[in-house]
Amino acid sequence: MYACNGILFNHESPIRGETFVTRKITRAAAKISLGLQDKLWLGNLDAKRDWGHARDYVDAMWRMLQQPEPEDFVIATGITTPVREFCRMAFRTVGVELEFRGEGADEKAVVLASQSAAVKPGQEVIAIDPRYFRPAEVDLLIGDATKAKEKLGWVAKHSLEELVHDMVQSDLKLFQREEYLKNGGFAIRNQYE
Amino acid sequence: MKKALITGITGQDGAYLAELLLHKGYEVHGIKRRSSLFNTDRIDHLYQDPHVDNRHFVLHYGDLTDSTNLIRIVQQVQPDEIYNLGAQSHVQVSFDTPEYTANADAVGTLRLLEAIRLLGLVEKTKFYQASTSELYGLVQGGAAKRNDAVLSPFALWCGQIIRLLDHGELPRIIRYVCLQRNSVQPRKPDSG
């Protein structure tokens, strides 16, 4: 039987599930910049992940099934980034510069400068909720996709900067629609999970 | 025209993969679960009305926990390629619903492999399993940067369950898939 495993490291996109940390962050950055949300609660900011763009990764899946023999492949960018840095990039995309203060469960992100009318310098926009700490945290995830490059001719085309930009722009559009509805007198509700 | 069957078509990867395969000229079939709410947001732009002739994009109701359903769909579609992307894929939730997660993710994979075998499609149908880098959660430190799988797809979110089992006797389903594929050898989880 021709069967193979694609061992894909984290891959994200504007249509990533809303409960995954990257999307949770890009949604919150968009909402906070529009004044639709006050604060984002996160778990372990020190967790490092190897984030790629899902569009690149599905191409690798297809390539894996076009080989003469089935083999397993690791698909990854090879670059690892802390959750904290992802937050910084996402908020920067909406014109908000963050400074992280404190440590562990007391760490907070405070606004240093803001181009958004809804966000004021000094405002606390990220805090830690220990309930989001994982029972079995993987502190570091980084993949080596050398084999995929050599045998499949696959490389990640999107950078993390492009990914964050795509995700935040898409979430801004989404929540601008909500803002429009809210201003038009319609009730909008937060989704909690 | 090649035919592909995608489980997890309503998810992020399912949506992007469906787009890619349609672009490559495939006939794409997807399996989605019944839900009381619409769950096709990510693929609504690909949807084709059942009244259209020569549809290239077809959705089937199904569930990775339902063997007969999967066998029927695989039999009907006769796919050249199956992409098993369907899963309870949220790590945190896997700790809350471990039995369901194992059933959909681990046994679900087994069901599809069995469907291919029972329907005599072993020579025709290629199978892609969406594995996960989380399986390296069982490895420590630098070992995470490796090229080959250390466990079968069943290591996924079942790691916690596997740890509860006798390490000398991995469950039958895990050995089953390992035997299907020579390149992946079962690896005993670290004790503790």
PDB file of N, CA and C in Angstrom, chain A residues 1 5 18 21 29 32 55 60 63 68 81 85 105 112 115 117 124 128 133 135 139 146 156 161 169 173 179 191:
ATOM      1  N   MET A   1       0.842  -1.204   0.000  1.00  0.00           N
ATOM      2  CA  MET A   1       0.000   0.000   0.000  1.00  0.00           C
ATOM      3  C   MET A   1       0.872   1.247   0.000  1.00  0.00           C
ATOM      4  N   ASN A   5       3.193   9.427   5.901  1.00  0.00           N
ATOM      5  CA  ASN A   5       2.920  10.444   6.916  1.00  0.00           C
ATOM      6  C   ASN A   5       3.552  11.759   6.522  1.00  0.00           C
ATOM      7  N   GLU A  18     -10.143  29.324  15.110  1.00  0.00           N
ATOM      8  CA  GLU A  18     -10.073  30.499  15.985  1.00  0.00           C
ATOM      9  C   GLU A  18      -9.477  30.207  17.359  1.00  0.00           C
ATOM     10  N   VAL A  21      -3.522  29.286  18.853  1.00  0.00           N
ATOM     11  CA  VAL A  21      -2.950  30.493  19.463  1.00  0.00           C
ATOM     12  C   VAL A  21      -2.662  31.606  18.466  1.00  0.00           C
ATOM     13  N   ALA A  29      -5.643  41.113  18.147  1.00  0.00           N
ATOM     14  CA  ALA A  29      -4.964  42.341  17.708  1.00  0.00           C
ATOM     15  C   ALA A  29      -5.922  43.193  16.879  1.00  0.00           C
ATOM     16  N   ILE A  32      -8.853  44.460  19.280  1.00  0.00           N
ATOM     17  CA  ILE A  32      -8.396  45.470  20.239  1.00  0.00           C
ATOM     18  C   ILE A  32      -8.133  46.794  19.513  1.00  0.00           C
ATOM     19  N   ARG A  55      -0.918  27.327   3.051  1.00  0.00           N
ATOM     20  CA  ARG A  55      -0.938  27.217   1.581  1.00  0.00           C
ATOM     21  C   ARG A  55       0.301  26.487   1.057  1.00  0.00           C
ATOM     22  N   ALA A  60       2.950  20.523  -0.203  1.00  0.00           N
ATOM     23  CA  ALA A  60       3.859  19.433   0.198  1.00  0.00           C
ATOM     24  C   ALA A  60       3.098  18.109   0.303  1.00  0.00           C
ATOM     25  N   ARG A  63       2.715  16.721  -3.158  1.00  0.00           N
ATOM     26  CA  ARG A  63       4.009  16.236  -3.665  1.00  0.00           C
ATOM     27  C   ARG A  63       4.370  14.871  -3.062  1.00  0.00           C
ATOM     28  N   PRO A  68       7.725   8.032  -6.494  1.00  0.00           N
ATOM     29  CA  PRO A  68       7.697   6.619  -6.901  1.00  0.00           C
ATOM     30  C   PRO A  68       7.454   5.685  -5.711  1.00  0.00           C
ATOM     31  N   THR A  81      10.012  30.655  16.644  1.00  0.00           N
ATOM     32  CA  THR A  81       9.698  31.983  17.157  1.00  0.00           C
ATOM     33  C   THR A  81       8.868  31.851  18.434  1.00  0.00           C
ATOM     34  N   GLU A  85       6.865  36.895  20.587  1.00  0.00           N
ATOM     35  CA  GLU A  85       7.278  37.635  19.394  1.00  0.00           C
ATOM     36  C   GLU A  85       6.156  37.670  18.357  1.00  0.00           C
ATOM     37  N   ALA A 105       3.549  33.966  35.341  1.00  0.00           N
ATOM     38  CA  ALA A 105       2.110  34.199  35.287  1.00  0.00           C
ATOM     39  C   ALA A 105       1.759  35.670  35.488  1.00  0.00           C
ATOM     40  N   LEU A 112       3.177  50.661  24.249  1.00  0.00           N
ATOM     41  CA  LEU A 112       4.194  51.727  24.264  1.00  0.00           C
ATOM     42  C   LEU A 112       3.746  52.894  23.393  1.00  0.00           C
ATOM     43  N   GLN A 115      -1.072  53.757  16.978  1.00  0.00           N
ATOM     44  CA  GLN A 115      -1.667  54.579  15.913  1.00  0.00           C
ATOM     45  C   GLN A 115      -3.176  54.368  15.874  1.00  0.00           C
ATOM     46  N   ALA A 117      -6.888  54.754  17.453  1.00  0.00           N
ATOM     47  CA  ALA A 117      -7.608  55.659  18.351  1.00  0.00           C
ATOM     48  C   ALA A 117      -8.166  54.901  19.552  1.00  0.00           C
ATOM     49  N   GLU A 124      -2.978  47.921  29.197  1.00  0.00           N
ATOM     50  CA  GLU A 124      -2.525  46.533  29.297  1.00  0.00           C
ATOM     51  C   GLU A 124      -3.386  45.688  28.352  1.00  0.00           C
ATOM     52  N   ILE A 128      -1.591  36.946  31.356  1.00  0.00           N
ATOM     53  CA  ILE A 128      -1.463  35.487  31.397  1.00  0.00           C
ATOM     54  C   ILE A 128      -2.600  34.874  32.203  1.00  0.00           C
ATOM     55  N   PHE A 133      -2.021  27.082  30.431  1.00  0.00           N
ATOM     56  CA  PHE A 133      -0.787  26.294  30.444  1.00  0.00           C
ATOM     57  C   PHE A 133      -1.146  24.855  30.132  1.00  0.00           C
ATOM     58  N   PRO A 135      -0.940  20.702  29.988  1.00  0.00           N
ATOM     59  CA  PRO A 135      -0.497  19.615  30.868  1.00  0.00           C
ATOM     60  C   PRO A 135       0.854  19.049  30.415  1.00  0.00           C
ATOM     61  N   ASP A 139       8.116  22.733  24.831  1.00  0.00           N
ATOM     62  CA  ASP A 139       8.689  24.075  24.916  1.00  0.00           C
ATOM     63  C   ASP A 139       9.211  24.573  23.587  1.00  0.00           C
ATOM     64  N   THR A 146      14.862  19.367   5.327  1.00  0.00           N
ATOM     65  CA  THR A 146      15.897  19.154   4.304  1.00  0.00           C
ATOM     66  C   THR A 146      15.511  18.041   3.329  1.00  0.00           C
ATOM     67  N   ALA A 156       9.347  26.329   1.897  1.00  0.00           N
ATOM     68  CA  ALA A 156       8.319  27.280   2.331  1.00  0.00           C
ATOM     69  C   ALA A 156       8.489  28.583   1.557  1.00  0.00           C
ATOM     70  N   GLU A 161       6.635  36.925   8.541  1.00  0.00           N
ATOM     71  CA  GLU A 161       6.121  38.298   8.428  1.00  0.00           C
ATOM     72  C   GLU A 161       4.912  38.338   7.485  1.00  0.00           C
ATOM     73  N   GLN A 169      -4.523  41.194   8.503  1.00  0.00           N
ATOM     74  CA  GLN A 169      -5.329  41.943   7.533  1.00  0.00           C
ATOM     75  C   GLN A 169      -6.697  41.294   7.343  1.00  0.00           C
ATOM     76  N   LYS A 173     -10.434  42.899   8.407  1.00  0.00           N
ATOM     77  CA  LYS A 173     -11.607  42.975   7.529  1.00  0.00           C
ATOM     78  C   LYS A 173     -12.830  42.379   8.214  1.00  0.00           C
ATOM     79  N   GLU A 179     -17.694  45.947  13.341  1.00  0.00           N
ATOM     80  CA  GLU A 179     -17.739  47.321  13.801  1.00  0.00           C
ATOM     81  C   GLU A 179     -18.844  48.081  13.062  1.00  0.00           C
ATOM     82  N   GLN A 191     -17.354  35.564  20.741  1.00  0.00           N
ATOM     83  CA  GLN A 191     -17.431  34.115  20.798  1.00  0.00           C
ATOM     84  C   GLN A 191     -16.424  33.637  21.821  1.00  0.00           C
TER      85      GLN A 191
END
